[in-house]
Amino acid sequence: MDQFFIKLSIMLVPGLMAITCHEVSHGFIADKFGDSTARSLGRLTLNPIKHLDILGTLMVFVIGIGWAKPVPVNFNNLRHPKRDMIWVAAAGPITNFCLATFSAFLMRGLIAATQQVPEGSMIAAFVDPITLMLAFSVYINLLLGIFNLIPVPPLDGGRVAVGLLPYGPSSALARVEPFGMIIIIALVFFTNAFSYVISPALSFGVHLLAGPYSNLVFGVTRLMMRG
């Protein structure tokens, strides 16, 4: 039970922030480009309760990746639907990459600033959990950003591809959306897509951002996933 609460305390804030900011960014950019659907429904808020999907949140703690209730976007309300769709969709992964970068620099700065702090001190008791939360934030934000770039709608990468492709291929890819989640589940759980595509990209991102503290990021994540 103690391990559960330790795990919860380290994963909860970074996980909720990653998912919430991802969704809010979609609605924020859509609002700027002419679609006020998210604003009118009260979804342009960082209050995670407005965005929580119970199953998606539980999955963060079970398999390390989850989802929120998608922020509704009416692409027909966008001033330039095909072009603006690209930016609305891309906003989610871009936000996650920005959060991962910010978390990594803050983590590295905090570690450097507290190297002389003795273990067991009050300062260490305060700083150590924050460092672990930042390490997990690097991982979960990179994972969400990379995963959402898979070019299969309804994932963001699929919608970016729909916006970028010529009319014929774009229409064909858009018609995949009703079956998109089945395809994604099949790719992740029944192929080597995670091992050969997502995992190397994630490893590259962690090493790029965390540098000499990459092992800390992976170590914290393995510990959290192990329960």
Coordinates of C-alpha atoms in Angstrom, one line a residue:
M1 CA 0.0 0.0 0.0
D2 CA 2.9 2.4 0.8
Q3 CA 4.4 1.7 -2.6
F4 CA 1.1 2.5 -4.3
F5 CA 0.9 5.9 -2.7
I6 CA 4.6 6.6 -3.4
K7 CA 3.9 5.7 -7.0
L8 CA 0.8 7.8 -7.1
S9 CA 2.5 10.8 -5.7
I10 CA 5.3 10.7 -8.3
M11 CA 3.1 9.9 -11.4
L12 CA -0.1 11.7 -10.7
V13 CA 0.8 15.4 -11.3
P14 CA 3.1 14.8 -14.3
G15 CA 0.6 12.4 -15.8
L16 CA -2.4 14.7 -15.4
M17 CA -0.5 17.7 -16.6
A18 CA 0.8 15.9 -19.7
I19 CA -2.7 14.7 -20.7
T20 CA -4.5 17.9 -19.7
C21 CA -2.2 20.3 -21.5
H22 CA -2.2 18.1 -24.6
E23 CA -6.0 18.4 -24.8
V24 CA -6.3 22.1 -23.9
S25 CA -3.7 23.0 -26.6
H26 CA -6.0 21.4 -29.3
G27 CA -8.9 23.5 -28.1
F28 CA -6.9 26.7 -27.7
I29 CA -5.5 26.6 -31.2
A30 CA -8.9 25.6 -32.7
D31 CA -10.3 28.7 -30.8
K32 CA -7.7 30.9 -32.3
F33 CA -8.5 29.6 -35.8
G34 CA -12.2 30.1 -35.6
D35 CA -13.8 27.2 -33.7
S36 CA -15.1 28.1 -30.3
T37 CA -16.6 24.7 -29.5
A38 CA -14.1 23.8 -26.8
R39 CA -14.5 27.3 -25.2
S40 CA -18.2 27.1 -25.2
L41 CA -18.1 23.7 -23.5
G42 CA -15.7 24.9 -20.8
R43 CA -12.9 22.7 -22.0
L44 CA -10.2 25.5 -22.2
T45 CA -9.2 25.0 -18.6
L46 CA -6.3 23.3 -16.9
N47 CA -8.6 21.8 -14.4
P48 CA -7.9 18.1 -15.0
I49 CA -11.4 17.0 -13.8
K50 CA -12.9 18.6 -16.9
H51 CA -10.7 16.4 -19.1
L52 CA -10.4 13.1 -17.2
D53 CA -11.3 9.8 -18.8
I54 CA -11.3 7.3 -16.0
L55 CA -10.0 4.4 -18.0
G56 CA -7.4 6.6 -19.8
T57 CA -6.1 7.9 -16.5
L58 CA -5.8 4.4 -15.0
M59 CA -3.8 3.3 -18.0
V60 CA -1.1 5.9 -17.2
F61 CA -0.4 4.0 -13.9
V62 CA -0.8 0.5 -15.5
I63 CA 1.1 0.8 -18.8
G64 CA 2.6 4.3 -18.6
I65 CA 0.5 5.9 -21.3
G66 CA -3.1 7.1 -21.2
W67 CA -5.6 9.5 -22.6
A68 CA -8.1 12.1 -21.7
K69 CA -11.6 12.9 -23.1
P70 CA -10.8 14.5 -26.5
V71 CA -11.4 18.2 -26.7
P72 CA -14.2 18.6 -29.2
V73 CA -13.2 20.4 -32.4
N74 CA -15.6 21.2 -35.3
F75 CA -13.2 21.4 -38.2
N76 CA -15.9 22.9 -40.4
N77 CA -15.8 26.1 -38.2
L78 CA -12.1 26.6 -38.9
R79 CA -11.3 29.5 -41.2
H80 CA -9.2 27.2 -43.5
P81 CA -10.3 23.7 -42.4
K82 CA -7.7 21.5 -44.2
R83 CA -4.8 23.8 -43.4
D84 CA -5.8 24.7 -39.9
M85 CA -6.4 21.1 -39.0
I86 CA -2.7 20.5 -39.2
W87 CA -2.0 23.1 -36.5
V88 CA -4.9 22.1 -34.3
A89 CA -3.7 18.4 -34.4
A90 CA 0.0 19.2 -34.1
A91 CA -0.6 21.4 -31.0
G92 CA -0.9 18.4 -28.7
P93 CA 2.4 16.7 -29.5
I94 CA 4.2 20.1 -29.6
T95 CA 2.9 20.9 -26.2
N96 CA 4.1 17.6 -24.8
F97 CA 7.6 18.1 -26.3
C98 CA 7.7 21.6 -24.8
L99 CA 6.7 20.2 -21.4
A100 CA 9.3 17.4 -21.7
T101 CA 12.0 20.0 -22.5
F102 CA 11.0 22.3 -19.7
S103 CA 10.9 19.3 -17.2
A104 CA 14.4 18.1 -18.4
F105 CA 16.0 21.5 -17.9
L106 CA 14.4 22.0 -14.6
M107 CA 15.4 18.5 -13.4
R108 CA 19.0 19.1 -14.6
G109 CA 19.2 22.5 -12.9
L110 CA 17.7 21.1 -9.6
I111 CA 20.2 18.2 -9.5
A112 CA 23.1 20.6 -10.2
A113 CA 22.0 23.0 -7.5
T114 CA 21.6 20.4 -4.8
Q115 CA 24.6 18.2 -5.4
Q116 CA 26.1 19.2 -2.1
V117 CA 22.9 18.7 -0.1
P118 CA 23.3 15.7 2.3
E119 CA 21.0 12.8 1.9
G120 CA 18.4 12.6 4.6
S121 CA 18.3 16.3 5.2
M122 CA 15.0 18.3 5.1
I123 CA 16.1 19.9 1.8
A124 CA 16.7 16.5 0.2
A125 CA 13.4 15.3 1.5
F126 CA 11.7 18.2 -0.4
V127 CA 13.9 18.1 -3.5
D128 CA 14.1 14.4 -4.2
P129 CA 10.4 13.8 -4.9
I130 CA 10.3 16.8 -7.2
T131 CA 13.3 15.5 -9.1
L132 CA 11.6 12.2 -9.5
M133 CA 8.4 13.8 -10.7
L134 CA 10.3 15.9 -13.2
A135 CA 12.1 12.7 -14.5
F136 CA 8.8 11.0 -15.0
S137 CA 7.4 14.1 -16.7
V138 CA 10.2 14.0 -19.3
Y139 CA 9.3 10.4 -20.1
I140 CA 5.5 10.6 -20.1
N141 CA 5.5 13.8 -22.2
L142 CA 7.9 12.4 -24.8
L143 CA 5.9 9.1 -24.9
L144 CA 2.6 10.9 -25.4
G145 CA 4.1 13.2 -28.0
I146 CA 5.8 10.5 -30.0
F147 CA 2.8 8.1 -29.7
N148 CA 0.4 10.7 -31.0
L149 CA 2.5 11.2 -34.1
I150 CA 1.6 7.8 -35.4
P151 CA 0.0 8.7 -38.8
V152 CA -3.3 7.0 -38.2
P153 CA -6.4 9.0 -37.4
P154 CA -7.8 9.8 -34.8
L155 CA -4.3 10.2 -33.5
D156 CA -2.8 13.7 -34.1
G157 CA -0.2 12.4 -36.6
G158 CA -3.1 10.9 -38.7
R159 CA -4.9 14.3 -38.7
V160 CA -1.7 16.1 -39.6
A161 CA -1.3 13.7 -42.5
V162 CA -4.9 14.2 -43.6
G163 CA -4.2 18.0 -43.7
L164 CA -0.9 17.6 -45.6
L165 CA -1.8 15.0 -48.2
P166 CA -3.4 15.8 -51.6
Y167 CA -7.2 15.4 -51.8
G168 CA -7.3 11.7 -52.9
P169 CA -4.9 10.2 -50.3
S170 CA -6.2 12.6 -47.7
S171 CA -9.8 11.4 -48.2
A172 CA -8.7 7.8 -48.1
L173 CA -6.8 8.3 -44.8
A174 CA -9.7 10.2 -43.3
R175 CA -12.0 7.3 -43.9
V176 CA -9.7 5.1 -41.7
E177 CA -10.7 7.1 -38.6
P178 CA -13.6 4.9 -37.5
F179 CA -11.3 1.9 -37.4
G180 CA -8.2 3.9 -36.3
M181 CA -8.1 2.8 -32.7
I182 CA -8.4 -0.9 -33.7
I183 CA -5.4 -0.4 -36.1
I184 CA -3.4 1.4 -33.4
I185 CA -4.1 -1.3 -30.8
A186 CA -3.1 -3.9 -33.3
L187 CA 0.2 -2.0 -34.2
V188 CA 1.2 -1.5 -30.5
F189 CA 0.2 -4.9 -29.1
F190 CA 0.6 -7.3 -32.0
T191 CA 3.5 -6.0 -34.0
N192 CA 7.0 -4.7 -33.2
A193 CA 6.0 -1.1 -33.8
F194 CA 6.8 -0.1 -30.2
S195 CA 10.2 -1.9 -30.1
Y196 CA 11.4 -0.7 -33.6
V197 CA 9.8 2.8 -33.9
I198 CA 8.4 4.3 -30.7
S199 CA 11.0 3.0 -28.2
P200 CA 14.1 4.1 -30.3
A201 CA 12.5 7.6 -30.8
L202 CA 11.7 7.8 -27.1
S203 CA 15.2 6.7 -26.1
F204 CA 16.7 9.3 -28.4
G205 CA 14.5 12.0 -27.0
V206 CA 15.3 11.1 -23.4
H207 CA 19.0 11.1 -24.0
L208 CA 18.8 14.4 -26.0
L209 CA 16.9 16.2 -23.2
A210 CA 18.1 14.5 -20.0
G211 CA 21.7 14.0 -21.1
P212 CA 23.8 12.5 -18.2
Y213 CA 20.6 11.9 -16.2
S214 CA 18.9 9.7 -18.8
N215 CA 19.4 6.7 -16.6
L216 CA 17.5 8.5 -13.8
V217 CA 14.5 9.1 -16.2
F218 CA 14.4 5.4 -17.3
G219 CA 15.1 4.1 -13.8
V220 CA 12.2 6.1 -12.3
T221 CA 9.9 5.0 -15.1
R222 CA 10.8 1.3 -14.7
L223 CA 10.3 1.6 -11.0
M224 CA 6.9 3.2 -11.4
M225 CA 5.8 0.7 -14.0
R226 CA 6.9 -2.2 -11.9
G227 CA 4.5 -1.0 -9.2

